[in-house]
Short mmCIF file of C-alpha atoms in Angstrom, two decimals:
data_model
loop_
_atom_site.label_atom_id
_atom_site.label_comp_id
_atom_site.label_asym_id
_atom_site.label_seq_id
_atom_site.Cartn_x
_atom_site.Cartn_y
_atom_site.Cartn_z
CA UNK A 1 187.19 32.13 240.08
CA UNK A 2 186.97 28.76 238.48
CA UNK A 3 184.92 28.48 235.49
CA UNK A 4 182.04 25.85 235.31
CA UNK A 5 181.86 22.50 233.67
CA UNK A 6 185.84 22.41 234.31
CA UNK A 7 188.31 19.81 235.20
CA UNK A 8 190.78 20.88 237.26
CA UNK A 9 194.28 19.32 238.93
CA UNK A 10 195.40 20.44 242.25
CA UNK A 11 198.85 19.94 243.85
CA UNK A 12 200.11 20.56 247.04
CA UNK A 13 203.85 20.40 247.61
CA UNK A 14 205.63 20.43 251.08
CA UNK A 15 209.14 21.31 251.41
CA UNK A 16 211.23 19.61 254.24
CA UNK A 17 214.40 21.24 255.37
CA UNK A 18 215.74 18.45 257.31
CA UNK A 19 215.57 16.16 254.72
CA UNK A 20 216.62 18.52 252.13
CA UNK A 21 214.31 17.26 249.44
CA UNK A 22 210.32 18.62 248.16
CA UNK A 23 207.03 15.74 248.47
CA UNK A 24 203.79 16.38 246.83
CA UNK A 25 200.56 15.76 246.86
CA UNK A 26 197.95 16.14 243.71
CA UNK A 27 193.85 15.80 243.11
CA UNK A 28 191.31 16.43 240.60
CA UNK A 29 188.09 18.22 240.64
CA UNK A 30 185.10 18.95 238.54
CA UNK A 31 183.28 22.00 238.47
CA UNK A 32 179.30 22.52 238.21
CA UNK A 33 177.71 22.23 234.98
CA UNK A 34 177.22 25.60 233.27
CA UNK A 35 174.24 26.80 232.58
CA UNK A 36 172.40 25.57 229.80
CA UNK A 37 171.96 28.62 227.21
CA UNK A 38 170.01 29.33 224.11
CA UNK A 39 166.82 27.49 225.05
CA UNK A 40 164.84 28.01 222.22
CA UNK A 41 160.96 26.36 221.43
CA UNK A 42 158.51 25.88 218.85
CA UNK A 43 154.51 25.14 219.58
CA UNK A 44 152.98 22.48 216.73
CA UNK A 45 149.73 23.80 216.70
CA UNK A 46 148.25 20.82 215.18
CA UNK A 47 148.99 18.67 218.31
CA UNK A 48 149.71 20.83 220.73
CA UNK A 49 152.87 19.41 221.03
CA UNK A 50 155.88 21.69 222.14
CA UNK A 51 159.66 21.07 221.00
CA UNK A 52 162.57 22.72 222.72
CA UNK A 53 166.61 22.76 222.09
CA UNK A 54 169.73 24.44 223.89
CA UNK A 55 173.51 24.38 223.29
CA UNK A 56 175.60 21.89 224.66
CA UNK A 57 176.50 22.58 227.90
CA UNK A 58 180.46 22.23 229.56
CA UNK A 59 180.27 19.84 232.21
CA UNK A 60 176.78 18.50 231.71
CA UNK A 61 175.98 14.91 231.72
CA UNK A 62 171.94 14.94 232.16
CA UNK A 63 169.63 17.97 231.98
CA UNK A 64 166.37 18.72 233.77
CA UNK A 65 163.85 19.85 231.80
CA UNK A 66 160.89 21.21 233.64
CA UNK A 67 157.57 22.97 232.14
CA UNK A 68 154.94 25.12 234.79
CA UNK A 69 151.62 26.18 233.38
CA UNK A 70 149.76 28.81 235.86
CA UNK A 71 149.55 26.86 238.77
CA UNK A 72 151.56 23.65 238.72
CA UNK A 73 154.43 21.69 237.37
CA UNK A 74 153.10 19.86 234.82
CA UNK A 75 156.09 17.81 233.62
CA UNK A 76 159.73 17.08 234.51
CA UNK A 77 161.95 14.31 233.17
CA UNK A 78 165.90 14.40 232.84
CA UNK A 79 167.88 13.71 229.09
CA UNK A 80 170.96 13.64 227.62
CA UNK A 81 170.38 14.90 224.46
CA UNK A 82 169.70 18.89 223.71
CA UNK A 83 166.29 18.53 222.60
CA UNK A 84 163.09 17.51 224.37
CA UNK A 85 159.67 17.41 223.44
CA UNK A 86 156.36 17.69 226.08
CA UNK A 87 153.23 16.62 224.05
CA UNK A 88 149.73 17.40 224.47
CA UNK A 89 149.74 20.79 226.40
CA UNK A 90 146.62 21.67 228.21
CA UNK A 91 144.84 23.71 225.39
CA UNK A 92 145.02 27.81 226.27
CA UNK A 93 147.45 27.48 229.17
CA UNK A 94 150.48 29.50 229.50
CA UNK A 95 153.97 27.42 230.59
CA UNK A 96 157.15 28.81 231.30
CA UNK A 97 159.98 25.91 230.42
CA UNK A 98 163.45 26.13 231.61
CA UNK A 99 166.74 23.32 231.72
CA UNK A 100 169.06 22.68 234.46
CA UNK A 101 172.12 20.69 233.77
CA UNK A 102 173.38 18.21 236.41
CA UNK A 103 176.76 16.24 236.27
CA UNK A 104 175.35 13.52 238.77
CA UNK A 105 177.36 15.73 241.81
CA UNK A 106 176.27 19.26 241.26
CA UNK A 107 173.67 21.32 239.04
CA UNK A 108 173.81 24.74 237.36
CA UNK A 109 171.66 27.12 237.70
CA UNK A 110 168.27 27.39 236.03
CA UNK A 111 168.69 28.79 232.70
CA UNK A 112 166.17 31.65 231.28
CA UNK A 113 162.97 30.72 230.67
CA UNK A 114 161.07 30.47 227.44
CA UNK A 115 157.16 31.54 227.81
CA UNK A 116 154.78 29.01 225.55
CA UNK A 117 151.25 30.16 224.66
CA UNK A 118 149.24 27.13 223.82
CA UNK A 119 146.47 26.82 221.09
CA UNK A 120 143.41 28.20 222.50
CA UNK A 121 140.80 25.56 223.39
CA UNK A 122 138.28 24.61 220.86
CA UNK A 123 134.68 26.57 221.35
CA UNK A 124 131.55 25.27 220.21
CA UNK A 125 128.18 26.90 218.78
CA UNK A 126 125.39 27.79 220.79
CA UNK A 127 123.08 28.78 218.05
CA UNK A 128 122.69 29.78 214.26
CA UNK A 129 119.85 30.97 212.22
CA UNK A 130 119.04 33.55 209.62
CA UNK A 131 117.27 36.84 210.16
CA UNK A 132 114.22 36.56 207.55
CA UNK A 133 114.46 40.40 206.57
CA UNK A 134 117.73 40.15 206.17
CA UNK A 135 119.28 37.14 204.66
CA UNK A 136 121.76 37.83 207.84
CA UNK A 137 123.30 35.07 209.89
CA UNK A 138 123.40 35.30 213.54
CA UNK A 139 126.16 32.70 215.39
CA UNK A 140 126.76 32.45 218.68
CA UNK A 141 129.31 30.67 220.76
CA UNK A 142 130.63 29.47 224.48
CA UNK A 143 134.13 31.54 224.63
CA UNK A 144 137.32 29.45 224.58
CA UNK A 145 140.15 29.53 227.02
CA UNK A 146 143.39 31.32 225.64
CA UNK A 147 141.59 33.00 222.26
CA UNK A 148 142.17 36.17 221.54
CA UNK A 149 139.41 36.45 219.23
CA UNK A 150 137.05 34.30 217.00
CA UNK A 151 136.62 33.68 213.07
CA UNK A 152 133.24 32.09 212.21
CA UNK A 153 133.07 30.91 208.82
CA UNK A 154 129.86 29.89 206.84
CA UNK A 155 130.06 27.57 204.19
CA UNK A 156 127.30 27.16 201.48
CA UNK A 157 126.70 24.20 199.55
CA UNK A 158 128.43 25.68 196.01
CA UNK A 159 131.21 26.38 197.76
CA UNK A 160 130.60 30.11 198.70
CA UNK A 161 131.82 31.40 201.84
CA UNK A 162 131.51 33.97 204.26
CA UNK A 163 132.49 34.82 207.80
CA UNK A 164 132.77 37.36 210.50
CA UNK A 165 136.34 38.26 212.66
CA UNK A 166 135.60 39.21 216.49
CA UNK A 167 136.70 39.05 219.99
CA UNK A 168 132.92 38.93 221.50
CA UNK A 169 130.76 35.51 221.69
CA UNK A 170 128.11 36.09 219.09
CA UNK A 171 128.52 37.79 214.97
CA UNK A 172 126.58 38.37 211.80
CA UNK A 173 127.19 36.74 208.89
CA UNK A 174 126.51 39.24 205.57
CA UNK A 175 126.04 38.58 202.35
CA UNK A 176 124.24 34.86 202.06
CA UNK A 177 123.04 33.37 199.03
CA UNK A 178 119.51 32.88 199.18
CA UNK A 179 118.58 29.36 198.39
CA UNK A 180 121.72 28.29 200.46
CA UNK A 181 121.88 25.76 202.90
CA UNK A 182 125.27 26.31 205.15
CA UNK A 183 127.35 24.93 207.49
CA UNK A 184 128.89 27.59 210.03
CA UNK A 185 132.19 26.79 212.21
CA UNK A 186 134.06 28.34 214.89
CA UNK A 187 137.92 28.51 215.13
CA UNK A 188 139.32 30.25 218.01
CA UNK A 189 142.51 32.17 217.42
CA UNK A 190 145.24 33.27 219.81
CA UNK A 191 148.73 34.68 218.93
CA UNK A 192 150.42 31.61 218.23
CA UNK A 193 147.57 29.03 216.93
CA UNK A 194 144.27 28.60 215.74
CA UNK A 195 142.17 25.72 217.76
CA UNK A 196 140.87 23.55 215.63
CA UNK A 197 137.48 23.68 214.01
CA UNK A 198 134.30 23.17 216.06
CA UNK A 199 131.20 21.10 215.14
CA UNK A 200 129.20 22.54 212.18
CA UNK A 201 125.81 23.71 212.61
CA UNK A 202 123.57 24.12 209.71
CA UNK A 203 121.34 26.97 208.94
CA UNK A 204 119.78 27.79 205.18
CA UNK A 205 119.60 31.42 203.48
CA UNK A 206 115.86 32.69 202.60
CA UNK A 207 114.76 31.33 199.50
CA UNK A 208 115.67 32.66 195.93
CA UNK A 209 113.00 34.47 194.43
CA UNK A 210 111.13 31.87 191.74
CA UNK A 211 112.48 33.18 188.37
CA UNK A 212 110.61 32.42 185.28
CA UNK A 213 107.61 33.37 186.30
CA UNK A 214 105.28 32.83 182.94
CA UNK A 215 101.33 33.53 182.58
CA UNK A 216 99.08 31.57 180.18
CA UNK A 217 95.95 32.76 179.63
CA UNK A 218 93.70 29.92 178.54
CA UNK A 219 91.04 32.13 176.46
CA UNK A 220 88.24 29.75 176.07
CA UNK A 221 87.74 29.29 179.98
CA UNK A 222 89.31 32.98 181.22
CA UNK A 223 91.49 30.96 183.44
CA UNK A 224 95.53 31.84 184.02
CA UNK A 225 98.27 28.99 184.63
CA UNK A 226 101.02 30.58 186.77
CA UNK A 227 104.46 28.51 186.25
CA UNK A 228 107.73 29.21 187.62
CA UNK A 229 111.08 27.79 188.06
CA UNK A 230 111.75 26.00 191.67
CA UNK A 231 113.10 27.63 194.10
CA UNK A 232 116.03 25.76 196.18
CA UNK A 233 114.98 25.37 199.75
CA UNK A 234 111.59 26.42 199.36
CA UNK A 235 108.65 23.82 200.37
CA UNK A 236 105.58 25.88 199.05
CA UNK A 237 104.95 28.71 197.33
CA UNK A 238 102.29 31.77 197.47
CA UNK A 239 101.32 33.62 194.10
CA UNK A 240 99.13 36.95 193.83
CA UNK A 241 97.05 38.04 190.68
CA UNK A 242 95.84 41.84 191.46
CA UNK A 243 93.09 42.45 188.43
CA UNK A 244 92.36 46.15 187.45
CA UNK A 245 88.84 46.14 189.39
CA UNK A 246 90.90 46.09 192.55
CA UNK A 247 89.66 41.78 193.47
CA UNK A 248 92.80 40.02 194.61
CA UNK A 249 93.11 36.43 193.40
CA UNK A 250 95.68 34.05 195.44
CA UNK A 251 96.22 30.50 195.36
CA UNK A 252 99.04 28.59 198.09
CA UNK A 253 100.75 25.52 196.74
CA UNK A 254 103.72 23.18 196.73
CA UNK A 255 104.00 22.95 192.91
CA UNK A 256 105.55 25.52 190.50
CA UNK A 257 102.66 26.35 188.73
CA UNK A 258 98.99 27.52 190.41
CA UNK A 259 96.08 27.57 188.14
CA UNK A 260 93.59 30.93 188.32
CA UNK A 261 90.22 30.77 187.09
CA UNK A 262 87.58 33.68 186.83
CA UNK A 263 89.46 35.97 184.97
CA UNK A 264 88.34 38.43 182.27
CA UNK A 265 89.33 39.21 178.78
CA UNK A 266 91.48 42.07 177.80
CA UNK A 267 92.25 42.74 181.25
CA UNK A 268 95.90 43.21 182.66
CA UNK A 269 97.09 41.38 185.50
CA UNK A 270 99.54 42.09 187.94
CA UNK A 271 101.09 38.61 189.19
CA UNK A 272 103.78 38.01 192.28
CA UNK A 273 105.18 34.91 193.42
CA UNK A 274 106.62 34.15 196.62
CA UNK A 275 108.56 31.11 198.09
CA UNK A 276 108.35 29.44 201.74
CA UNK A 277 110.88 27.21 203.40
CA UNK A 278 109.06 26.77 206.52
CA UNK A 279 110.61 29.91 208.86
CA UNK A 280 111.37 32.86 205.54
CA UNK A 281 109.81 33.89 202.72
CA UNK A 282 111.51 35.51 199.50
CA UNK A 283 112.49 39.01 200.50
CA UNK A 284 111.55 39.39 196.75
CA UNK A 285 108.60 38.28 195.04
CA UNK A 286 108.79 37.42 191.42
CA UNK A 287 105.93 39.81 189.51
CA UNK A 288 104.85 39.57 186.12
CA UNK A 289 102.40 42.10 184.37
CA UNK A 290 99.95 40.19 181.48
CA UNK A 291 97.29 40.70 179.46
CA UNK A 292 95.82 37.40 178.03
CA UNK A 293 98.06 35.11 175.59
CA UNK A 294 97.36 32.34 173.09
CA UNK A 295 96.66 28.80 174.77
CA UNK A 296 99.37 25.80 174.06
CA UNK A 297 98.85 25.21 170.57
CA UNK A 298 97.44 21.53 170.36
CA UNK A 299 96.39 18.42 168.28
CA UNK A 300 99.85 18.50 166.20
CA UNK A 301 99.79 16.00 163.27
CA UNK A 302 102.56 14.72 161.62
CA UNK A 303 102.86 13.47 157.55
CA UNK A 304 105.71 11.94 156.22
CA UNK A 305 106.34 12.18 152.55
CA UNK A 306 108.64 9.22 150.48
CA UNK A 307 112.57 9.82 151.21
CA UNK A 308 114.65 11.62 148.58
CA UNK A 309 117.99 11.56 148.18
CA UNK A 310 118.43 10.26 151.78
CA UNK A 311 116.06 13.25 153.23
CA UNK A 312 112.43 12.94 154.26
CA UNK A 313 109.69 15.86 154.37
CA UNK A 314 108.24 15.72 157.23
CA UNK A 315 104.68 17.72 157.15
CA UNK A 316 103.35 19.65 160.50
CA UNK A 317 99.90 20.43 160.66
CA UNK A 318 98.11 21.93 164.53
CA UNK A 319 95.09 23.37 165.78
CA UNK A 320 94.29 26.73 166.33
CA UNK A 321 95.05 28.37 168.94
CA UNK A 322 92.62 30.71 171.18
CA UNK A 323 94.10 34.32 171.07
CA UNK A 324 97.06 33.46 168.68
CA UNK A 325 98.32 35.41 165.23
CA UNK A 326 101.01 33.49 164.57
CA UNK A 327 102.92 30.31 165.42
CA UNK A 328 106.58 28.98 165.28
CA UNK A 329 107.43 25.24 164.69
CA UNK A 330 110.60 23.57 166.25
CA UNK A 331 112.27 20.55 165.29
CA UNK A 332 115.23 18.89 167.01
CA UNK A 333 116.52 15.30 167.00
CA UNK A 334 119.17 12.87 166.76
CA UNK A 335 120.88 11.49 163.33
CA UNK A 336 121.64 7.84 163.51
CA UNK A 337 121.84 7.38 167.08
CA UNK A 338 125.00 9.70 167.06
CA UNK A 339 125.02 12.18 170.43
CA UNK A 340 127.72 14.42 168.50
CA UNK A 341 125.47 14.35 165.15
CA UNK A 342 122.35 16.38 166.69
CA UNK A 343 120.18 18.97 165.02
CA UNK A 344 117.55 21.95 165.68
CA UNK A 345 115.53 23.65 163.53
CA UNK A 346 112.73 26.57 163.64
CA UNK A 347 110.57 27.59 161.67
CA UNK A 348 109.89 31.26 160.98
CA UNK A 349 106.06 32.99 162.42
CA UNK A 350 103.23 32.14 160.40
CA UNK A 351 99.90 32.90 160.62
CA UNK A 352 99.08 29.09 158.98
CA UNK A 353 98.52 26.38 160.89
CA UNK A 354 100.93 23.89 159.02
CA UNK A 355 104.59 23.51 157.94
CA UNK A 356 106.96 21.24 156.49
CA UNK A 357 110.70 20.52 157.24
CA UNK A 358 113.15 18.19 155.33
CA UNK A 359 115.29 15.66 157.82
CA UNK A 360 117.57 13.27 156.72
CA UNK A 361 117.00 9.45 157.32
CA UNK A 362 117.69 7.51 160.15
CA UNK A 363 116.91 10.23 162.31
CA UNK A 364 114.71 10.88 165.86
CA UNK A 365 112.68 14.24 166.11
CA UNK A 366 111.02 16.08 168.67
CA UNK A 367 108.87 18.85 167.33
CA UNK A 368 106.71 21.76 169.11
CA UNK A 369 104.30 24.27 168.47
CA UNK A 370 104.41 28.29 170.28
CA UNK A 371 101.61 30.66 169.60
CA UNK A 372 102.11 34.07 169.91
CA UNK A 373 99.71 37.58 170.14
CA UNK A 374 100.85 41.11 171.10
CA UNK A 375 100.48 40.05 174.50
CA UNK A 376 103.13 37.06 174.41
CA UNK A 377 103.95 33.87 173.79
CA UNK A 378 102.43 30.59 174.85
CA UNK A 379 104.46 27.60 176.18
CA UNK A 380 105.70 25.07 173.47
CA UNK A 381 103.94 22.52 173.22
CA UNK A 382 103.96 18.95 174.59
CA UNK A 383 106.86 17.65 172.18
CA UNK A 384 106.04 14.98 169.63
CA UNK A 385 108.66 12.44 168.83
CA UNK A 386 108.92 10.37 165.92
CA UNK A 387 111.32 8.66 163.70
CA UNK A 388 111.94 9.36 160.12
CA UNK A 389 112.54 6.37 157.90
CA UNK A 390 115.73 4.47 157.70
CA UNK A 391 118.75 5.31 154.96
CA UNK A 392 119.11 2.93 152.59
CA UNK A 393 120.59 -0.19 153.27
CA UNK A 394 124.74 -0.10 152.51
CA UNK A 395 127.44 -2.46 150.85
CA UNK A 396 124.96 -4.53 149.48
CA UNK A 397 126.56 -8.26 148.76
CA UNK A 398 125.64 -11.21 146.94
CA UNK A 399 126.94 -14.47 146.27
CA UNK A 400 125.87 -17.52 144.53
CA UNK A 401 126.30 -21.23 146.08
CA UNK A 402 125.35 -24.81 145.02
CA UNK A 403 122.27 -22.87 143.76
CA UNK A 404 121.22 -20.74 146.91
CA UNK A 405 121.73 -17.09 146.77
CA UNK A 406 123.15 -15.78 150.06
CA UNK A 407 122.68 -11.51 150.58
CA UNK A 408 123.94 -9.17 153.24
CA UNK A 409 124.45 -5.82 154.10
CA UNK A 410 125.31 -3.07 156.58
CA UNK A 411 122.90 -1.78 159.38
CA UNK A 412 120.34 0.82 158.53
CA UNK A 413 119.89 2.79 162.03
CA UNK A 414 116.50 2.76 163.59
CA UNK A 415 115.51 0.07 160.96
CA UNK A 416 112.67 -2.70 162.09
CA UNK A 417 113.09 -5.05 159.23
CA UNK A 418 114.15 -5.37 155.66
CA UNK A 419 112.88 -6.55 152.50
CA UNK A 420 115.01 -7.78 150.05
CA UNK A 421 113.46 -7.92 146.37
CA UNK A 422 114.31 -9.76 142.97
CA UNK A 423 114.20 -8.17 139.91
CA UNK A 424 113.50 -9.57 136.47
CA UNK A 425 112.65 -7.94 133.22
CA UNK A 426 111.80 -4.89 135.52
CA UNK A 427 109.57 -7.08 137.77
CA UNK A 428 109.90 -6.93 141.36
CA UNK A 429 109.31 -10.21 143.77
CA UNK A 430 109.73 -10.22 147.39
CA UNK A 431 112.37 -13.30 148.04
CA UNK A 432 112.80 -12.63 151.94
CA UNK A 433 111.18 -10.23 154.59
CA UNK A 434 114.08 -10.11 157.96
CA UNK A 435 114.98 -8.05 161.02
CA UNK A 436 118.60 -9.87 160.42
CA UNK A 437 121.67 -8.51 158.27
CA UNK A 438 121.76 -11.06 155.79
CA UNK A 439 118.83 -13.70 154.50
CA UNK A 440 119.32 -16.62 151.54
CA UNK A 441 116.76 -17.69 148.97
CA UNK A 442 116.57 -20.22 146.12
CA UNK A 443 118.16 -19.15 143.04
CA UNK A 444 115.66 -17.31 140.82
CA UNK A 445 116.36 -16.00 136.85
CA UNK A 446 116.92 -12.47 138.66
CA UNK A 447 118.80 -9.68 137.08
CA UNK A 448 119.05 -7.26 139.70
CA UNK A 449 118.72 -7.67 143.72
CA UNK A 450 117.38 -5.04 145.44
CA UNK A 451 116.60 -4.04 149.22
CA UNK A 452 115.13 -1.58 151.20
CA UNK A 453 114.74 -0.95 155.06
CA UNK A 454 111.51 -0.35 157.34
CA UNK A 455 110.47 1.48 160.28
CA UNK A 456 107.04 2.47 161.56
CA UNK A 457 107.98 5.90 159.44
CA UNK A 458 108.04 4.00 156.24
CA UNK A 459 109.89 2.44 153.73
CA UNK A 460 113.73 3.96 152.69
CA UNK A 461 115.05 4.07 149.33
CA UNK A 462 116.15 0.95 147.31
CA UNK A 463 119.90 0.00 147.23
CA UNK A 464 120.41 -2.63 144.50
CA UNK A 465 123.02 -4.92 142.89
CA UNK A 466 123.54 -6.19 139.51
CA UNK A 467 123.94 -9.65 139.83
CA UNK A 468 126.51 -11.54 138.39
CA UNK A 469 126.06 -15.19 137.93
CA UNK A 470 130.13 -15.33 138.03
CA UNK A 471 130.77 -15.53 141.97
CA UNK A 472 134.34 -15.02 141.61
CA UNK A 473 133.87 -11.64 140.71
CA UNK A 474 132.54 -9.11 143.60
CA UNK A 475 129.35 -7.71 142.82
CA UNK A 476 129.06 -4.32 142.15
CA UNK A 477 127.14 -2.10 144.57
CA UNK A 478 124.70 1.11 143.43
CA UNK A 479 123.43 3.57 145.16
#
């Protein structure tokens, strides 16, 4: 037998007697192609692309690549080279893909066939909403060509996820945040690929149960304010108060707080919130159990004293409060303008309706008032913000020319002007009034220069300079 993809030489020699000598006779011949071996392919499941390679074959100068799905050829084109590509395969078909090599005279045989499973076709959702009692998504899908089965994955707005695995058309999604609003896709999976992602659909979890549910008891009108924190998602909100005579109070709104009137003193209340989005309410309700507590403490006053040593006493004085025993004072603020330099203070519970807290210069506050009984604690207070007065003006300069006295100095935060003073046998005179950093006046017999910065809080303390009528010599600054 001869062996394929071969050249061979043939020779046929005649002997003549009569002659007494040999002739001969040669030709050449090529056998068929063998048959192209090692076929090997790889799916990219991103394009649905197919590559495909053999081993060179003896004897081959073109090869034949064909690819069948289930019913047809779908694509056949000749090459040279050992490696072929067919793009775009119909989405969940099955092809078979074999090579024949041809020398331009004679083919070989087909040679094995490799079996490629495209990605499965890309589904899309039917439907997907939450079960109210449940907090349980329900998806549904049309089924895909070529899957084997389905992951549907839900993805909230903070990032959390969750999904269901299945070979049927429809799932349930556990575990949802409430409060969520999702996006659910499909991805079909086979053994090979995954198709890619269908269109999202949007559903959102039940509401979150309002949290910080407070109660304040306004004792000179028996009425109740109901406040809570905001529930994400919701659009209104329903809110209970069950009194101990068995009357049910109610009140429906789209604000986080609900105000109750009628109520009586010294009775407990049983209070439940609920939130709304429009199609679930709050599988929990938030519930609160009061008796009456101390109404916002109001009408706070605020005294300044004179700065000291670059602090200011700043004296609280407030109304009293229906219901309360005791109060607490806060205090926080800003020191010069400086978001790293900020402060908080508290005062401890006392029964008096005034206190008094030192804060440096140059500084914003915000202070509020709590009232307290044995049945709780009222809000805080509307804050009340102030200033305190400004430090003292720094690096206090003076200078003497052709007989006009120039002064300047550094900023003093939150300061509106600045007064700069004279001083003479220990009498003070105003020589300039500015909202600038410097001023000049006519030179005055003067032994010291003083200055001092103002705000609507008041006036700081006094920097001064001693004067020297030498203006080669720096002044000296004190503090």
């Amino acid at each position: 037998d001869l062996h394929c993809g071969q050249t061979y030489n043939i020779t046929v020699t005649t002997l003549s007697y009569s002659r007494n000598g040999f002739s001969s006779t040669s030709a050449q011949i090529q056998t068929a192609p063998c048959i192209p071996e090692n076929l090997k392919a790889e799916l990219n499941c991103d394009s649905n692309a197919v590559s495909f390679s053999w081993d060179v074959t003896d004897g081959a100068k073109l090869y034949t690549v064909t690819a069948r799905d289930s019913q047809r050829v779908t694509a056949s084109f000749n090459t040279s080279d050992t490696k072929a590509q067919i793009p775009h395969l119909e989405c969940g078909e099955y092809y078979t893909i074999s090579v024949v090599a041809t020398d331009n005279i004679c083919k070989s045989p087909q040679s094995a066939v490799v079996n490629v499973h495209a990605g499965p076709c890309t589904s899309e959702i039917i439907a997907a909403y939450v079960d109210c009692d449940s907090n349980t998504a329900m998806v549904s899908w049309e089924p895909s060509n070529g899957s084997d089965f389905y992951i549907a994955t839900a993805m909230g707005i903070d990032g959390d996820m969750q999904s269901c695995t299945v070979k049927d058309i429809t799932c349930e999604i556990f575990h949802l945040k409430c409060g969520q609003s999702y996006n659910v896709t499909l991805v079909a999976v086979n053994g090979m690929c995954n198709s890619s992602e269908s269109a999202a659909n949007s559903f959102q979890g039940v509401p979150c149960t309002p949290e910080y549910l407070e109660a304040n008891v306004d004792c000179a009108n028996n009425s109740l304010l109901l406040s809570w924190g905001y529930s994400n998602t919701a659009i209104s909100y329903m809110a209970f108060v069950n009194v101990s005579d068995g009357d049910l109070l109610h009140c429906d709104t789209t604000n986080t707080s609900c105000y109750i009137q009628g109520l009586k003193c010294a009775t407990k209340y049983d209070i439940s919130v609920y939130a709304f989005d429009g199609i679930c309410t709050s599988i929990l309700n938030a519930s609160s159990e009061v008796d009456t507590v101390p109404c916002v403490p109001g009408d706070i006053q605020v005294a300044l004293s004179p700065a000291s040593n670059g602090v200011q006493g700043i004296d609280i004085s407030w109304g009293s409060s229906n219901c309360a025993e005791d109060y607490e004072v806060d205090i926080d603020g800003q020191i010069e303008d400086d978001p790293f330099s900020l402060y908080t203070l508290r005062s401890y519970w006392t029964p008096s309706t005034f206190f008094e807290f030192p804060v440096l210069c140059s500084s914003t506050y915000n202070i509020s008032v709590t009232a307290r009984n044995p049945a709780g604690t009222s809000s805080p207070s509307i804050p009340l913000a102030g200033l305190t007065v400004p430090c003292s003006p720094n690096n206090l300069m003076a200078s003497l020319e052709n007989g006009t006295l120039f002064i300047s100095w550094t900023e003093s935060f939150f300061a509106s002007e600045y007064v700069v003073y004279a001083v003479s046998n220990s009498e003070r005179s105003e020589i300039c009034r500015t909202s600038e950093l410097s001023c000049e006046a006519p030179n005055i017999p003067k032994d010291m220069i003083e200055i001092v910065a103002l705000n609507s809080a008041g006036e700081s303390e006094t920097s001064k300079i001693n004067l020297l009528q030498d203006s080669s010599t720096p002044p000296k600054v004190l503090y």
